[in-house]
Coordinates of C-alpha atoms in Angstrom, one line a residue:
M660 CA 0.1 0.0 0.0
C661 CA 2.7 2.5 1.0
I662 CA 4.3 1.6 -2.3
I663 CA 1.4 2.8 -4.2
C664 CA 1.3 5.9 -2.2
V665 CA 4.8 6.8 -3.1
A666 CA 4.4 6.1 -6.8
I667 CA 1.5 8.1 -7.0
V668 CA 3.3 11.3 -5.1
S669 CA 6.2 10.7 -7.3
K670 CA 4.2 10.8 -10.5
G671 CA 2.5 14.1 -9.2
L672 CA 5.8 16.0 -8.7
A673 CA 7.3 14.7 -11.8
Q674 CA 4.4 16.4 -13.6
Q675 CA 4.6 19.4 -11.8
N676 CA 8.4 19.6 -12.9
T677 CA 8.0 18.9 -16.5
T678 CA 9.8 21.3 -18.7
L679 CA 7.7 22.5 -21.8
K680 CA 9.8 23.9 -24.8
G681 CA 8.7 25.8 -27.6
G682 CA 9.0 28.3 -30.2
V683 CA 7.2 31.9 -31.3
F684 CA 6.9 32.6 -34.9
E685 CA 5.3 35.5 -36.5
Q686 CA 2.4 34.6 -38.6
K687 CA 2.4 34.4 -42.3
T688 CA 6.2 35.2 -42.3
N689 CA 7.3 32.5 -40.0
L690 CA 10.0 34.9 -38.6
R691 CA 11.2 34.0 -35.2
I692 CA 10.2 36.3 -32.4
S693 CA 12.8 37.1 -29.9
G694 CA 11.7 38.8 -26.4
A695 CA 8.0 37.6 -26.2
T696 CA 6.7 37.0 -22.9
I697 CA 5.5 33.3 -22.2
S698 CA 3.5 33.4 -19.0
N699 CA 2.0 30.3 -17.2
Q700 CA -1.4 31.7 -16.1
K701 CA -1.6 28.9 -13.4
T702 CA 1.7 29.1 -11.9
G703 CA 2.7 32.9 -12.7
Q704 CA 5.9 32.0 -14.1
T705 CA 7.1 33.9 -17.0
Q706 CA 9.8 33.4 -19.8
L707 CA 11.4 35.2 -22.5
T708 CA 12.0 33.8 -25.8
D709 CA 15.6 34.1 -27.0
D710 CA 17.4 35.4 -30.1
R711 CA 16.0 32.4 -32.0
G712 CA 12.5 32.7 -30.8
L713 CA 12.7 29.6 -28.2
F714 CA 11.7 29.3 -24.7
S715 CA 11.5 26.5 -22.0
I716 CA 9.0 26.8 -19.2
K717 CA 7.7 24.5 -16.1
A718 CA 4.1 23.6 -17.3
Q719 CA 1.7 20.7 -17.0
I720 CA -1.3 19.5 -19.1
G721 CA -4.3 21.7 -18.5
D722 CA -2.2 25.0 -17.8
T723 CA -2.8 27.9 -20.0
L724 CA 0.3 29.9 -21.7
R725 CA -0.2 33.6 -22.4
I726 CA 2.0 35.1 -25.1
F727 CA 2.6 38.5 -25.8
K728 CA 4.8 41.3 -27.1
E729 CA 4.4 44.7 -28.1
G730 CA 3.5 45.1 -31.8
Y731 CA 1.8 41.5 -31.7
A732 CA -1.7 40.5 -30.8
E733 CA -2.0 38.4 -27.7
N734 CA -2.2 34.6 -28.0
Q735 CA -3.1 32.1 -25.3
V736 CA -2.8 28.5 -25.6
A737 CA -4.3 25.9 -23.7
L738 CA -1.9 22.6 -23.0
T739 CA -3.5 19.4 -24.1
S740 CA 0.0 17.7 -24.2
L741 CA 3.7 18.4 -23.4
S742 CA 5.3 17.8 -26.6
D743 CA 7.0 20.8 -28.1
V744 CA 4.7 23.7 -29.0
I745 CA 4.9 25.9 -32.0
I746 CA 3.1 29.6 -31.2
N747 CA 2.4 32.0 -34.0
L748 CA 1.8 35.8 -33.0
T749 CA 0.0 38.1 -35.7
P750 CA 1.5 41.5 -36.0
V751 CA -0.9 44.4 -35.1
I752 CA -1.2 47.5 -37.2
A753 CA 0.4 50.3 -35.1
L754 CA -2.7 53.0 -34.4
D755 CA -0.2 55.5 -34.0
E756 CA 0.5 55.4 -37.9
V757 CA -2.8 57.0 -38.4
T758 CA -2.2 60.1 -35.9
V759 CA 0.0 61.9 -38.2
V760 CA -2.5 62.6 -40.9
G761 CA -5.0 63.3 -38.2
K762 CA -3.1 65.9 -36.8
N763 CA -2.2 67.8 -40.2
K764 CA -6.2 67.6 -40.7
N765 CA -6.9 69.1 -37.1
Q766 CA -4.3 71.8 -37.7
E767 CA -6.4 72.7 -41.1
M768 CA -9.3 72.9 -39.0
Q769 CA -7.9 74.9 -36.2
D770 CA -6.4 77.4 -38.9
I771 CA -10.0 77.9 -40.3
M772 CA -11.3 78.6 -36.7
N773 CA -8.4 81.2 -36.3
D774 CA -9.3 82.8 -39.5
Y775 CA -12.8 83.3 -38.4
R776 CA -11.6 85.1 -35.6
K777 CA -8.9 87.3 -37.7
K778 CA -10.1 87.9 -41.2
G779 CA -14.0 87.1 -41.6
T780 CA -13.6 85.0 -44.8
F781 CA -11.0 83.6 -47.8
Y782 CA -10.9 84.9 -51.2
N783 CA -13.8 87.3 -50.7
G784 CA -16.0 84.2 -50.6
K785 CA -15.0 83.0 -54.2
P786 CA -12.3 80.4 -53.6
P787 CA -10.3 79.3 -56.6
V788 CA -11.3 76.2 -58.0
L789 CA -7.6 74.7 -57.2
S790 CA -8.4 75.2 -53.6
Y791 CA -10.7 72.7 -53.3
I792 CA -8.2 70.2 -54.6
F793 CA -5.4 71.1 -52.6
T794 CA -7.0 72.4 -49.6
P795 CA -10.5 70.7 -49.3
I796 CA -10.8 71.8 -45.7
T797 CA -10.2 75.4 -46.4
A798 CA -12.6 75.3 -49.0
L799 CA -15.2 74.2 -46.3
Y800 CA -15.0 77.1 -44.6
E801 CA -16.8 78.8 -47.6
L802 CA -19.6 76.4 -47.3
F803 CA -20.3 77.4 -43.8
G804 CA -19.8 81.1 -44.2
R805 CA -18.3 83.7 -42.3
T806 CA -20.9 84.6 -39.9
P807 CA -20.8 84.0 -36.0
R808 CA -23.5 81.3 -36.3
N809 CA -21.7 79.5 -39.0
A810 CA -18.5 80.0 -37.0
R811 CA -20.3 78.1 -34.3
N812 CA -21.6 75.3 -36.9
F813 CA -18.1 74.9 -38.1
Q814 CA -16.8 74.4 -34.5
K815 CA -19.4 71.5 -34.0
Y816 CA -18.4 70.0 -37.1
M817 CA -14.6 70.4 -36.3
N818 CA -15.3 68.9 -33.0
N819 CA -17.1 65.8 -34.6
E820 CA -14.3 65.4 -37.1
V821 CA -11.8 65.4 -34.6
Q822 CA -13.5 62.7 -32.6
Q823 CA -14.4 60.4 -35.5
Q824 CA -10.5 60.4 -36.4
V825 CA -9.7 59.1 -33.0
V826 CA -12.4 56.5 -33.7
D827 CA -10.8 55.6 -37.1
Q828 CA -7.5 55.2 -35.6
K829 CA -8.9 52.0 -33.6
F830 CA -11.8 51.1 -35.8
N831 CA -11.0 50.9 -39.7
K832 CA -11.2 48.3 -42.5
E833 CA -7.8 47.2 -42.2
I834 CA -7.4 46.6 -38.4
V835 CA -11.1 45.2 -38.1
A836 CA -10.3 42.7 -41.0
Q837 CA -7.0 41.8 -39.5
H838 CA -8.6 40.6 -36.2
T839 CA -11.9 39.3 -37.3
G840 CA -11.0 37.8 -40.6
L841 CA -14.0 39.1 -42.4
S842 CA -14.3 40.6 -45.7
G843 CA -16.5 41.9 -48.4
E844 CA -20.0 42.4 -47.3
D845 CA -19.7 40.9 -44.0
L846 CA -17.1 43.4 -43.0
T847 CA -19.1 46.0 -44.1
N848 CA -22.0 45.2 -42.2
F849 CA -19.8 44.3 -39.1
M850 CA -18.4 47.7 -39.1
A851 CA -21.7 49.4 -39.4
W852 CA -23.3 47.5 -36.4
Y853 CA -20.3 47.7 -33.9
R854 CA -18.5 51.1 -34.5
P855 CA -17.8 52.3 -31.3
S856 CA -18.5 55.8 -30.0
F857 CA -16.1 58.4 -29.4
E858 CA -16.7 58.1 -25.5
K859 CA -15.9 54.3 -25.7
A860 CA -12.9 54.5 -27.8
Q861 CA -10.9 57.2 -26.8
Y862 CA -9.1 55.5 -23.9
W863 CA -8.6 52.3 -25.8
N864 CA -5.1 50.8 -26.1
E865 CA -4.2 47.9 -28.6
Y866 CA -5.5 45.2 -26.1
D867 CA -8.6 46.9 -25.8
V868 CA -9.4 47.3 -29.3
I869 CA -8.7 43.5 -30.0
D870 CA -10.8 42.4 -26.9
Y871 CA -13.6 44.4 -28.3
L872 CA -13.5 43.2 -31.8
Q873 CA -13.3 39.8 -30.5
K874 CA -16.4 40.1 -28.3
S875 CA -18.3 41.8 -31.0
L876 CA -17.5 39.3 -33.5
A877 CA -18.8 36.6 -31.3
Q878 CA -21.9 38.7 -31.0
F879 CA -22.1 39.2 -34.6
N880 CA -21.9 35.4 -35.3
K881 CA -24.3 34.7 -32.9
D882 CA -26.7 36.9 -34.4
K883 CA -26.0 35.1 -38.0
R884 CA -24.2 38.1 -39.3
P885 CA -27.0 40.5 -39.9
K886 CA -26.9 43.0 -42.9
A887 CA -26.7 46.7 -42.0
E888 CA -29.7 48.7 -41.7
S889 CA -30.2 50.5 -45.2
L890 CA -30.8 54.0 -45.4
P891 CA -34.9 54.7 -46.5
K892 CA -35.3 54.9 -50.3
L893 CA -35.9 58.5 -51.5
E894 CA -39.0 59.0 -53.6
I895 CA -38.1 61.3 -56.6
P896 CA -40.7 63.4 -57.8
P897 CA -41.3 63.2 -61.6
Q898 CA -39.7 65.9 -63.5
H899 CA -41.7 67.9 -65.8
K900 CA -40.4 69.4 -68.9

Protein backbone atom coordinates (compact mmCIF):
# COMPACT_ATOMS: atom_id res chain seq x y z
CA MET A 1 0.00 0.00 0.00
CA CYS A 2 2.81 2.40 0.89
CA ILE A 3 4.59 1.66 -2.37
CA ILE A 4 1.47 2.66 -4.30
CA CYS A 5 1.21 5.94 -2.36
CA VAL A 6 4.83 6.81 -3.05
CA ALA A 7 4.35 6.05 -6.73
CA ILE A 8 1.34 8.37 -6.96
CA VAL A 9 3.15 11.22 -5.19
CA SER A 10 6.22 10.76 -7.38
CA LYS A 11 4.10 10.88 -10.51
CA GLY A 12 2.47 14.13 -9.37
CA LEU A 13 5.82 15.76 -8.62
CA ALA A 14 7.22 14.68 -11.96
CA GLN A 15 4.23 16.18 -13.75
CA GLN A 16 4.61 19.50 -11.92
CA ASN A 17 8.29 19.72 -12.80
CA THR A 18 7.92 19.01 -16.53
CA THR A 19 9.76 21.52 -18.72
CA LEU A 20 7.83 22.51 -21.83
CA LYS A 21 9.83 23.70 -24.83
CA GLY A 22 8.59 25.71 -27.77
CA GLY A 23 9.11 28.48 -30.28
CA VAL A 24 7.32 31.71 -31.16
CA PHE A 25 6.99 32.75 -34.81
CA GLU A 26 5.38 35.59 -36.72
CA GLN A 27 2.19 34.59 -38.52
CA LYS A 28 2.54 34.24 -42.33
CA THR A 29 6.24 35.22 -42.47
CA ASN A 30 7.36 32.50 -40.00
CA LEU A 31 10.06 34.84 -38.69
CA ARG A 32 11.30 33.95 -35.21
CA ILE A 33 10.23 36.41 -32.52
CA SER A 34 12.75 37.16 -29.78
CA GLY A 35 11.83 38.89 -26.53
CA ALA A 36 8.24 37.61 -26.45
CA THR A 37 6.86 36.97 -22.96
CA ILE A 38 5.56 33.49 -22.12
CA SER A 39 3.42 33.46 -18.98
CA ASN A 40 1.95 30.37 -17.31
CA GLN A 41 -1.41 31.65 -16.12
CA LYS A 42 -1.69 28.93 -13.46
CA THR A 43 1.75 29.15 -11.85
CA GLY A 44 2.55 32.78 -12.62
CA GLN A 45 5.96 31.85 -14.03
CA THR A 46 7.19 33.91 -16.99
CA GLN A 47 9.97 33.42 -19.53
CA LEU A 48 11.24 35.37 -22.54
CA THR A 49 12.03 33.87 -25.92
CA ASP A 50 15.72 33.96 -26.83
CA ASP A 51 17.34 35.32 -30.00
CA ARG A 52 16.11 32.26 -31.89
CA GLY A 53 12.53 32.70 -30.68
CA LEU A 54 12.79 29.64 -28.43
CA PHE A 55 11.72 29.22 -24.81
CA SER A 56 11.32 26.65 -22.03
CA ILE A 57 8.94 26.90 -19.08
CA LYS A 58 7.64 24.67 -16.30
CA ALA A 59 4.12 23.49 -17.14
CA GLN A 60 1.68 20.62 -17.02
CA ILE A 61 -1.33 19.50 -19.03
CA GLY A 62 -4.27 21.81 -18.41
CA ASP A 63 -2.16 24.94 -17.92
CA THR A 64 -2.75 27.98 -20.14
CA LEU A 65 0.14 29.94 -21.60
CA ARG A 66 -0.25 33.63 -22.40
CA ILE A 67 2.12 34.87 -25.09
CA PHE A 68 2.53 38.55 -25.87
CA LYS A 69 4.91 41.18 -27.19
CA GLU A 70 4.46 44.82 -28.14
CA GLY A 71 3.48 45.09 -31.80
CA TYR A 72 1.73 41.71 -31.86
CA ALA A 73 -1.74 40.47 -30.96
CA GLU A 74 -1.73 38.46 -27.75
CA ASN A 75 -2.17 34.69 -28.02
CA GLN A 76 -3.21 32.08 -25.46
CA VAL A 77 -2.57 28.34 -25.67
CA ALA A 78 -4.26 25.69 -23.51
CA LEU A 79 -1.89 22.74 -23.10
CA THR A 80 -3.38 19.38 -24.04
CA SER A 81 0.04 17.69 -24.17
CA LEU A 82 3.61 18.44 -23.16
CA SER A 83 5.11 18.01 -26.62
CA ASP A 84 7.17 20.87 -28.07
CA VAL A 85 4.78 23.67 -29.03
CA ILE A 86 4.86 26.15 -31.91
CA ILE A 87 3.09 29.46 -31.25
CA ASN A 88 2.26 32.09 -33.86
CA LEU A 89 1.76 35.79 -33.13
CA THR A 90 -0.01 38.14 -35.55
CA PRO A 91 1.49 41.62 -36.04
CA VAL A 92 -0.91 44.40 -35.14
CA ILE A 93 -1.24 47.65 -37.03
CA ALA A 94 0.38 50.46 -35.08
CA LEU A 95 -2.49 52.77 -34.16
CA ASP A 96 -0.12 55.72 -33.96
CA GLU A 97 0.54 55.52 -37.73
CA VAL A 98 -2.78 57.21 -38.43
CA THR A 99 -2.12 60.03 -35.97
CA VAL A 100 0.16 62.01 -38.30
CA VAL A 101 -2.57 62.45 -40.90
CA GLY A 102 -5.09 63.29 -38.22
CA LYS A 103 -2.88 66.02 -36.78
CA ASN A 104 -2.50 67.66 -40.17
CA LYS A 105 -6.24 67.72 -40.71
CA ASN A 106 -6.86 68.97 -37.19
CA GLN A 107 -4.37 71.75 -37.74
CA GLU A 108 -6.08 72.77 -40.97
CA MET A 109 -9.43 72.97 -39.20
CA GLN A 110 -7.92 74.92 -36.32
CA ASP A 111 -6.39 77.34 -38.82
CA ILE A 112 -9.84 77.92 -40.25
CA MET A 113 -11.23 78.70 -36.81
CA ASN A 114 -8.37 81.14 -36.25
CA ASP A 115 -9.22 82.84 -39.53
CA TYR A 116 -12.83 83.17 -38.43
CA ARG A 117 -11.50 85.27 -35.58
CA LYS A 118 -9.06 87.31 -37.69
CA LYS A 119 -10.19 87.86 -41.29
CA GLY A 120 -13.84 87.05 -41.82
CA THR A 121 -13.52 85.15 -45.11
CA PHE A 122 -11.08 83.70 -47.64
CA TYR A 123 -10.88 84.86 -51.25
CA ASN A 124 -13.80 87.29 -50.71
CA GLY A 125 -16.16 84.33 -50.63
CA LYS A 126 -15.02 83.02 -54.03
CA PRO A 127 -12.18 80.52 -53.55
CA PRO A 128 -10.23 79.48 -56.66
CA VAL A 129 -11.07 76.07 -58.04
CA LEU A 130 -7.62 74.75 -57.11
CA SER A 131 -8.28 75.49 -53.44
CA TYR A 132 -10.84 72.66 -53.41
CA ILE A 133 -8.21 70.29 -54.75
CA PHE A 134 -5.24 71.22 -52.60
CA THR A 135 -6.95 72.36 -49.38
CA PRO A 136 -10.43 70.79 -49.22
CA ILE A 137 -10.76 71.64 -45.52
CA THR A 138 -10.19 75.32 -46.31
CA ALA A 139 -12.89 75.10 -48.98
CA LEU A 140 -15.33 73.93 -46.31
CA TYR A 141 -14.94 77.34 -44.70
CA GLU A 142 -16.76 78.87 -47.65
CA LEU A 143 -19.57 76.35 -47.36
CA PHE A 144 -20.20 77.30 -43.74
CA GLY A 145 -19.91 81.03 -44.35
CA ARG A 146 -18.39 83.78 -42.21
CA THR A 147 -21.19 84.74 -39.78
CA PRO A 148 -20.81 84.02 -36.03
CA ARG A 149 -23.60 81.44 -36.23
CA ASN A 150 -21.89 79.60 -39.05
CA ALA A 151 -18.59 79.82 -37.22
CA ARG A 152 -20.22 78.00 -34.32
CA ASN A 153 -21.59 75.41 -36.73
CA PHE A 154 -18.11 74.87 -38.09
CA GLN A 155 -16.78 74.50 -34.54
CA LYS A 156 -19.31 71.72 -33.94
CA TYR A 157 -18.36 70.09 -37.23
CA MET A 158 -14.67 70.34 -36.36
CA ASN A 159 -15.17 68.81 -32.91
CA ASN A 160 -17.12 65.89 -34.36
CA GLU A 161 -14.54 65.39 -37.12
CA VAL A 162 -11.71 65.20 -34.59
CA GLN A 163 -13.63 62.68 -32.50
CA GLN A 164 -14.33 60.50 -35.53
CA GLN A 165 -10.63 60.54 -36.41
CA VAL A 166 -9.88 59.08 -32.97
CA VAL A 167 -12.39 56.29 -33.63
CA ASP A 168 -10.97 55.71 -37.13
CA GLN A 169 -7.49 55.22 -35.70
CA LYS A 170 -8.76 52.23 -33.73
CA PHE A 171 -11.66 50.98 -35.85
CA ASN A 172 -11.01 50.92 -39.58
CA LYS A 173 -11.25 48.28 -42.31
CA GLU A 174 -7.62 47.23 -42.12
CA ILE A 175 -7.60 46.70 -38.34
CA VAL A 176 -11.06 45.10 -38.23
CA ALA A 177 -10.31 42.72 -41.11
CA GLN A 178 -7.01 41.68 -39.54
CA HIS A 179 -8.49 40.75 -36.16
CA THR A 180 -11.85 39.33 -37.26
CA GLY A 181 -11.01 37.63 -40.55
CA LEU A 182 -14.07 39.27 -42.12
CA SER A 183 -14.12 40.56 -45.68
CA GLY A 184 -16.49 41.88 -48.31
CA GLU A 185 -20.11 42.41 -47.30
CA ASP A 186 -19.63 40.78 -43.88
CA LEU A 187 -16.88 43.27 -43.08
CA THR A 188 -19.01 46.21 -44.20
CA ASN A 189 -22.00 45.04 -42.17
CA PHE A 190 -19.88 44.36 -39.07
CA MET A 191 -18.37 47.84 -39.19
CA ALA A 192 -21.79 49.43 -39.57
CA TRP A 193 -23.23 47.54 -36.57
CA TYR A 194 -20.27 47.75 -34.22
CA ARG A 195 -18.57 51.10 -34.86
CA PRO A 196 -17.84 52.34 -31.32
CA SER A 197 -18.63 55.79 -30.02
CA PHE A 198 -15.89 58.31 -29.34
CA GLU A 199 -16.70 58.13 -25.63
CA LYS A 200 -16.04 54.40 -25.66
CA ALA A 201 -12.99 54.30 -27.94
CA GLN A 202 -10.99 57.34 -26.84
CA TYR A 203 -9.12 55.56 -24.03
CA TRP A 204 -8.59 52.19 -25.76
CA ASN A 205 -5.15 50.69 -26.15
CA GLU A 206 -4.31 47.92 -28.64
CA TYR A 207 -5.47 45.17 -26.30
CA ASP A 208 -8.79 46.96 -25.68
CA VAL A 209 -9.35 47.19 -29.44
CA ILE A 210 -8.67 43.49 -29.96
CA ASP A 211 -10.87 42.53 -26.99
CA TYR A 212 -13.74 44.66 -28.31
CA LEU A 213 -13.44 43.19 -31.81
CA GLN A 214 -13.38 39.61 -30.56
CA LYS A 215 -16.44 40.09 -28.33
CA SER A 216 -18.31 41.95 -31.08
CA LEU A 217 -17.45 39.24 -33.61
CA ALA A 218 -18.86 36.58 -31.28
CA GLN A 219 -22.13 38.53 -31.05
CA PHE A 220 -22.13 39.18 -34.80
CA ASN A 221 -21.84 35.44 -35.47
CA LYS A 222 -24.44 34.64 -32.81
CA ASP A 223 -26.85 36.99 -34.58
CA LYS A 224 -26.10 35.17 -37.87
CA ARG A 225 -24.17 38.09 -39.37
CA PRO A 226 -27.09 40.49 -39.96
CA LYS A 227 -26.99 43.00 -42.76
CA ALA A 228 -26.54 46.65 -41.90
CA GLU A 229 -29.65 48.78 -41.82
CA SER A 230 -30.09 50.48 -45.16
CA LEU A 231 -31.07 54.10 -45.56
CA PRO A 232 -34.70 54.73 -46.51
CA LYS A 233 -35.26 55.00 -50.24
CA LEU A 234 -35.92 58.55 -51.36
CA GLU A 235 -38.85 59.09 -53.67
CA ILE A 236 -37.83 61.44 -56.46
CA PRO A 237 -40.78 63.35 -57.88
CA PRO A 238 -41.19 63.21 -61.67
CA GLN A 239 -39.58 66.03 -63.55
CA HIS A 240 -41.89 68.00 -65.81
CA LYS A 241 -40.41 69.56 -68.89
